[in-house]
Amino acid sequence: MPTIAIDAHSGETGPTPAVRAAALISNTTSIDVLVVGQANPIEAALGRCSYNPERLRIRGIENVADSLEETVNRVVSGEADAMVTASESTQTHRICGRLLRRVEGLGHSPMAAVVPTAPRPGNRDPFALILDVGGEPDCTVDDLVAWARMGTAYASRISKVEAPTVGLLSTSSESNEGPSDVVAANKVLSADPHLRFVGNIQGVDIPQGAADVVVCDGFSGHLIVGLLGGIGDALMEAARGAWTQRPTWRLGLRLLGGAVMHFKELTEHESYGGAPLLGYDRIVICALPLSGSEALANAIKLAAKAHREDVVAAVTQSLDVAR
Amino acid sequence: MNPGPARIFRWDLDKTYLDTKFDTARELIRIAMEKPEDKHTLPGAAALMCALKSGPDGHRHRIEVLSGSPKQMRRVLIAKFRLDGVEVDGLTLKDNLKNLIRGRFRALRDQIGYKLPALLESRVDVPEDTREVCFGDDSETDAIIYRLYADLCGGRIDDDTLVSICNAAALYPDQMDRVRSALHDLPTVDPVDRILIHLDARSPLTRFDGFGPRVAVTFNAFQSALVLIGDGILGEETMDSIVHSMVEQHDYTPRRLASSVEDVIRRDLLPQDQAMDLAARLKLQVEPQRVTLRPTVEALIDYPKRIEDTRRWHRERARQRQRPSMRAFLFGTSGTDDDSGR
């Protein structure tokens, strides 16, 4: 079973969510968890949780500021097979860029996330993959092309779709319209025999399930994922309002109970936890800095799955084939 | 004068020795119908019991099992011990048929009113200098029962306090009389050296704060053995059979065992140096840990409060097992759909 290292001090709310996530995983799965951070607060938080020490180890550090670096080191040394952090993406990029080996020829490592979509033909996964979502606006044509290939490799392993469809996010579905980089990337991707490229797609097409993999610059991807989370929160707030306003609406919500919970599962980041940082020789799952224990536990599960499916090899191979 | 056995090891059965799951009435019935070979022993528990029976000093110690399982299961349980190669000296089971006939429905589930008098009575004929180690789990009230047993034997609880404890635990009058009668016949000696609580229900460790240094909570038989090695009750050589049993019969990996050692070190249940030496002997890769020192002084427990806390904990656990109500789901609060919602 894989060992997943979790950076205990990366979140904005202290080590408790990471410790609770590790404790939950130790109790409910056969994944081994390595909690990296200052021993004192970790043990204090652990004492309040239900946990299984057979599957949870603590690696104490002196300085809280070193927790991300120490976590990466545990993966580099082979003590852990993959890692989870809720650090700011720029810090994660910086430290991973320094300590891990990037896939040869890749300019920029993308961060991938999932967005819920309508059912897609031949794909039972309710989520499409979107990359990059790291927030960086600058990317090159080569980046977009590489990300399409990497996203395909990742989705085929994780979502179990043999040949995922790829869409390029643009302001128009016409191949010759939109930003110049997107137009140029469209040409390269259209000619790639290893991809099922469906052409340009617009924002409205994403939730309709136009593609299994959506490729875009980090700035756009970040906005899309954030917007989706906001819509989910707003609808849950509306449901809360309805509950308090009329007995008939309350009855309706009770009747719709399962559907409402499913909707929350689909839209809430806590349900899918983290975004893989692709293009390195190790698996790194990035969670939001405000992640709670459920999000981090799901991020740990995702890291274990990525290790089990050998995502690093698949992503590396996808770029090798294209050369 | 008969010197008596060197030590008594008192064991609970379900969730301490046997891996039993009974949270519903249906599961209880299923367990009652099980054959010896269908029953599962917790990893390493049989090997630990065998090691305790022999002892490091060549003594033949006593294993006394006190369980809330019904008397009708005696034959099956004896057969199970035989299958496990364990020699048990005493097996006390609950007469639930009698409780049922007498309409004492509370006694069907109650543990304190059943176990406390039984423990005290069993101590009456034991030589005064016989020391004891008690094994229980966190699913019921074992930690409270064993600690109360030790405090009562040690004469640390006066009669008024005993009455308030018995009232809080809702003991029947005859159970209270049995407690008083046994105490009358007992010398004032606290015989309990160690209380080991197996965290079967995975309770948070903080639930056992305040129970004092002699109560050690452990997650598996391997950890219990480590604690007893630290106490000098078990010899290090006994670990071989326990580890062998856990690895061969229960698929434990060296990594899981090493993690267990690190946990024991962190919680100060075994000195770091001794644990590291033992781990090296067992070829386990263990890293040094920061140790949180355990309390050394044993304070008296507010038993009525502890009993109420335990009841509340059980209620909360049962509630968590239920599907959350829509109100709880939307607002993140506890409650049922029957709440007003405002």
Coordinates of N, CA, C and O in Angstrom, one line a residue, chain B residues 25-113:
Chain B
A25 N -28.8 -5.5 17.6 CA -29.4 -6.8 18.2 C -29.1 -7.9 17.2 O -28.8 -9.1 17.6
R26 N -29.3 -7.7 15.9 CA -29.1 -8.8 14.9 C -27.7 -9.3 15.0 O -27.4 -10.5 15.0
E27 N -26.7 -8.4 15.2 CA -25.3 -8.9 15.3 C -25.1 -9.7 16.5 O -24.3 -10.7 16.5
L28 N -25.7 -9.3 17.6 CA -25.6 -10.0 18.9 C -26.1 -11.5 18.7 O -25.5 -12.4 19.2
I29 N -27.3 -11.6 18.0 CA -27.8 -12.9 17.8 C -26.9 -13.8 16.9 O -26.6 -14.9 17.1
R30 N -26.3 -13.1 15.9 CA -25.4 -13.8 15.0 C -24.2 -14.3 15.8 O -23.8 -15.5 15.6
I31 N -23.7 -13.5 16.7 CA -22.5 -13.9 17.5 C -22.9 -15.1 18.4 O -22.1 -16.0 18.5
A32 N -24.1 -15.1 18.9 CA -24.5 -16.2 19.8 C -24.6 -17.5 19.1 O -24.4 -18.6 19.7
M33 N -24.8 -17.4 17.8 CA -25.0 -18.7 17.0 C -23.6 -19.1 16.4 O -23.6 -20.2 15.8
E34 N -22.6 -18.4 16.5 CA -21.3 -18.7 15.9 C -20.7 -20.0 16.4 O -20.8 -20.2 17.7
K35 N -20.0 -20.7 15.6 CA -19.2 -21.8 16.0 C -17.8 -21.3 16.4 O -17.4 -20.3 16.0
P36 N -17.1 -22.1 17.2 CA -15.7 -21.7 17.7 C -14.8 -21.3 16.5 O -14.1 -20.3 16.6
E37 N -14.9 -22.1 15.4 CA -14.0 -21.8 14.3 C -14.4 -20.5 13.5 O -13.7 -20.0 12.7
D38 N -15.7 -20.1 13.7 CA -16.1 -18.8 13.1 C -15.7 -17.6 13.8 O -15.7 -16.5 13.3
K39 N -15.3 -17.8 15.0 CA -14.9 -16.6 15.9 C -13.5 -16.2 15.5 O -12.6 -17.0 15.3
H40 N -13.2 -14.9 15.5 CA -11.9 -14.4 15.1 C -11.2 -13.8 16.4 O -11.8 -13.0 17.1
T41 N -10.0 -14.2 16.6 CA -9.2 -13.6 17.7 C -8.5 -12.4 17.1 O -8.1 -12.3 16.0
L42 N -8.4 -11.4 18.0 CA -7.7 -10.1 17.6 C -6.2 -10.5 17.3 O -5.6 -11.3 18.0
P43 N -5.6 -9.8 16.3 CA -4.3 -10.1 16.0 C -3.3 -10.1 17.2 O -3.3 -9.1 17.9
G44 N -2.6 -11.2 17.4 CA -1.6 -11.3 18.4 C -2.2 -11.5 19.8 O -1.4 -11.7 20.8
A45 N -3.5 -11.5 20.0 CA -4.1 -11.6 21.4 C -3.8 -13.0 22.0 O -3.5 -13.1 23.1
A46 N -4.0 -14.0 21.1 CA -3.8 -15.4 21.7 C -2.3 -15.6 22.0 O -2.0 -16.1 23.1
A47 N -1.4 -15.1 21.2 CA 0.0 -15.2 21.5 C 0.4 -14.4 22.7 O 1.2 -14.9 23.5
L48 N -0.2 -13.3 22.9 CA 0.0 -12.5 24.1 C -0.5 -13.2 25.4 O 0.2 -13.3 26.4
M49 N -1.7 -13.8 25.3 CA -2.2 -14.5 26.4 C -1.3 -15.7 26.8 O -1.0 -15.9 28.0
C50 N -0.8 -16.4 25.8 CA 0.1 -17.6 26.0 C 1.4 -17.1 26.7 O 1.8 -17.7 27.6
A51 N 1.9 -16.0 26.2 CA 3.1 -15.4 26.8 C 2.9 -15.0 28.2 O 3.8 -15.2 29.1
L52 N 1.7 -14.4 28.5 CA 1.4 -14.0 29.9 C 1.3 -15.2 30.8 O 1.8 -15.2 32.0
K53 N 0.7 -16.2 30.3 CA 0.5 -17.4 31.1 C 1.8 -18.0 31.6 O 2.0 -18.4 32.8
S54 N 2.8 -18.0 30.7 CA 4.1 -18.6 31.1 C 4.9 -17.6 32.0 O 5.5 -18.0 33.0
G55 N 4.9 -16.3 31.6 CA 5.7 -15.3 32.4 C 7.2 -15.5 32.1 O 7.7 -16.5 31.8
P56 N 7.9 -14.4 32.4 CA 9.4 -14.4 32.2 C 10.1 -15.2 33.2 O 11.3 -15.5 33.1
D57 N 9.5 -15.4 34.4 CA 10.2 -16.0 35.5 C 9.9 -17.4 35.8 O 10.1 -18.0 36.8
G58 N 9.2 -18.0 34.8 CA 8.9 -19.5 34.9 C 7.7 -19.7 35.7 O 7.2 -20.9 35.8
H59 N 7.1 -18.7 36.3 CA 5.8 -18.9 37.0 C 4.7 -19.3 36.1 O 4.7 -18.9 34.9
R60 N 3.7 -20.0 36.6 CA 2.5 -20.2 35.9 C 1.4 -19.3 36.4 O 0.9 -19.4 37.5
H61 N 1.2 -18.2 35.7 CA 0.3 -17.2 36.1 C -1.2 -17.6 35.8 O -1.4 -18.5 35.0
R62 N -2.1 -16.9 36.3 CA -3.6 -17.2 36.1 C -4.1 -16.3 35.0 O -3.9 -15.1 35.1
I63 N -4.9 -16.8 34.1 CA -5.7 -16.0 33.2 C -7.2 -16.2 33.6 O -7.7 -17.3 33.5
E64 N -7.7 -15.1 34.0 CA -9.2 -15.1 34.4 C -9.9 -14.2 33.4 O -9.6 -13.0 33.2
V65 N -10.9 -14.8 32.7 CA -11.7 -14.1 31.7 C -13.1 -13.8 32.3 O -13.7 -14.6 32.9
L66 N -13.4 -12.5 32.2 CA -14.7 -12.0 32.7 C -15.4 -11.3 31.6 O -14.9 -10.3 31.1
S67 N -16.5 -11.9 31.1 CA -17.1 -11.4 29.9 C -18.6 -11.2 30.1 O -19.2 -11.9 30.8
G68 N -19.1 -10.3 29.3 CA -20.6 -10.0 29.3 C -21.3 -11.0 28.4 O -22.5 -10.8 28.2
S69 N -20.6 -11.9 27.7 CA -21.2 -12.9 26.9 C -22.1 -13.8 27.7 O -21.8 -14.0 28.9
P70 N -23.2 -14.3 27.2 CA -24.1 -15.1 27.9 C -23.5 -16.5 28.3 O -22.7 -17.0 27.6
K71 N -24.0 -17.0 29.4 CA -23.4 -18.3 29.9 C -23.6 -19.4 28.9 O -22.8 -20.4 28.9
Q72 N -24.6 -19.3 28.1 CA -24.9 -20.4 27.1 C -23.7 -20.5 26.1 O -23.7 -21.5 25.4
M73 N -22.9 -19.5 26.1 CA -21.7 -19.6 25.1 C -20.5 -20.3 25.7 O -19.5 -20.4 25.0
R74 N -20.6 -20.8 26.9 CA -19.4 -21.3 27.6 C -18.7 -22.3 26.7 O -17.5 -22.3 26.5
R75 N -19.4 -23.3 26.2 CA -18.8 -24.4 25.5 C -18.1 -23.9 24.3 O -17.0 -24.4 24.0
V76 N -18.8 -23.1 23.6 CA -18.2 -22.5 22.3 C -16.9 -21.7 22.7 O -15.9 -21.9 22.0
L77 N -16.9 -21.0 23.7 CA -15.8 -20.1 24.0 C -14.6 -21.0 24.5 O -13.4 -20.7 24.2
I78 N -14.9 -22.0 25.3 CA -13.8 -22.9 25.8 C -13.2 -23.6 24.5 O -12.0 -23.7 24.4
A79 N -14.0 -24.0 23.6 CA -13.5 -24.6 22.4 C -12.7 -23.6 21.6 O -11.7 -24.0 21.0
K80 N -13.1 -22.4 21.6 CA -12.3 -21.4 20.9 C -10.9 -21.2 21.5 O -9.9 -21.1 20.8
F81 N -10.9 -21.1 22.8 CA -9.6 -21.0 23.5 C -8.7 -22.2 23.2 O -7.5 -22.0 23.0
R82 N -9.3 -23.3 23.1 CA -8.6 -24.6 22.9 C -8.0 -24.5 21.4 O -6.9 -24.8 21.2
L83 N -8.9 -24.0 20.5 CA -8.4 -23.9 19.1 C -7.2 -22.9 19.0 O -6.3 -23.1 18.2
D84 N -7.2 -21.9 19.9 CA -6.2 -20.9 19.9 C -4.9 -21.3 20.6 O -3.9 -20.6 20.7
G85 N -5.0 -22.5 21.3 CA -3.9 -23.0 22.1 C -3.7 -22.2 23.4 O -2.6 -22.1 23.9
V86 N -4.8 -21.6 23.9 CA -4.7 -20.8 25.1 C -5.3 -21.5 26.3 O -6.4 -22.1 26.2
E87 N -4.6 -21.5 27.4 CA -5.1 -22.2 28.6 C -5.7 -21.1 29.6 O -4.9 -20.3 30.1
V88 N -7.0 -21.1 29.8 CA -7.7 -20.1 30.6 C -8.0 -20.8 31.9 O -8.5 -21.9 32.0
D89 N -7.7 -20.1 33.0 CA -8.0 -20.7 34.4 C -9.4 -20.4 34.8 O -9.9 -21.2 35.6
G90 N -10.0 -19.3 34.4 CA -11.4 -19.0 34.9 C -12.1 -18.3 33.8 O -11.6 -17.5 33.1
L91 N -13.4 -18.7 33.6 CA -14.2 -18.0 32.6 C -15.6 -17.7 33.2 O -16.4 -18.6 33.5
T92 N -15.8 -16.4 33.5 CA -17.0 -16.0 34.1 C -17.9 -15.3 33.0 O -17.4 -14.4 32.4
L93 N -19.1 -15.8 32.9 CA -20.0 -15.3 31.9 C -21.3 -14.7 32.5 O -21.6 -15.1 33.7
K94 N -22.0 -14.0 31.8 CA -23.2 -13.3 32.3 C -24.4 -14.2 32.2 O -24.6 -14.8 31.2
D95 N -25.2 -14.2 33.3 CA -26.4 -15.0 33.3 C -27.6 -14.1 32.8 O -28.4 -13.7 33.6
N96 N -27.6 -13.9 31.5 CA -28.6 -13.0 31.0 C -30.0 -13.7 30.9 O -31.0 -13.0 30.9
L97 N -30.0 -15.0 30.9 CA -31.3 -15.7 31.0 C -32.0 -15.3 32.3 O -33.2 -15.0 32.3
K98 N -31.2 -15.4 33.3 CA -31.8 -15.1 34.7 C -32.2 -13.6 34.7 O -33.3 -13.3 35.3
N99 N -31.4 -12.7 34.1 CA -31.8 -11.3 34.1 C -33.1 -11.1 33.4 O -33.9 -10.3 33.8
L100 N -33.2 -11.9 32.3 CA -34.4 -11.8 31.5 C -35.7 -12.3 32.3 O -36.7 -11.6 32.3
I101 N -35.5 -13.4 32.9 CA -36.6 -14.0 33.7 C -37.0 -13.0 34.8 O -38.2 -12.9 35.1
R102 N -36.0 -12.4 35.4 CA -36.3 -11.5 36.6 C -36.8 -10.1 36.1 O -37.0 -9.2 36.9
G103 N -36.8 -9.9 34.8 CA -37.2 -8.7 34.2 C -36.2 -7.6 34.4 O -36.6 -6.4 34.4
R104 N -35.0 -7.9 34.6 CA -33.9 -6.9 34.8 C -33.3 -6.6 33.5 O -32.2 -7.0 33.2
F105 N -34.1 -5.8 32.7 CA -33.6 -5.6 31.3 C -32.4 -4.6 31.3 O -31.6 -4.7 30.4
R106 N -32.3 -3.8 32.3 CA -31.1 -2.9 32.3 C -29.8 -3.7 32.5 O -28.8 -3.4 31.9
A107 N -30.0 -4.8 33.2 CA -28.8 -5.6 33.5 C -28.3 -6.4 32.2 O -27.1 -6.8 32.2
L108 N -29.2 -6.5 31.2 CA -28.8 -7.2 30.0 C -27.6 -6.5 29.4 O -26.7 -7.2 28.8
R109 N -27.6 -5.2 29.4 CA -26.5 -4.4 28.7 C -25.5 -3.9 29.7 O -24.3 -3.6 29.4
D110 N -25.9 -3.7 30.9 CA -25.0 -3.0 31.9 C -23.8 -3.8 32.2 O -23.8 -5.0 32.4
Q111 N -22.7 -3.1 32.3 CA -21.4 -3.8 32.6 C -20.9 -3.6 34.0 O -20.4 -4.5 34.6
I112 N -21.1 -2.3 34.5 CA -20.5 -2.0 35.8 C -21.2 -2.9 36.9 O -20.5 -3.5 37.7
G113 N -22.5 -3.0 36.9 CA -23.3 -3.8 37.9 C -23.0 -5.2 37.8 O -23.1 -6.0 38.8

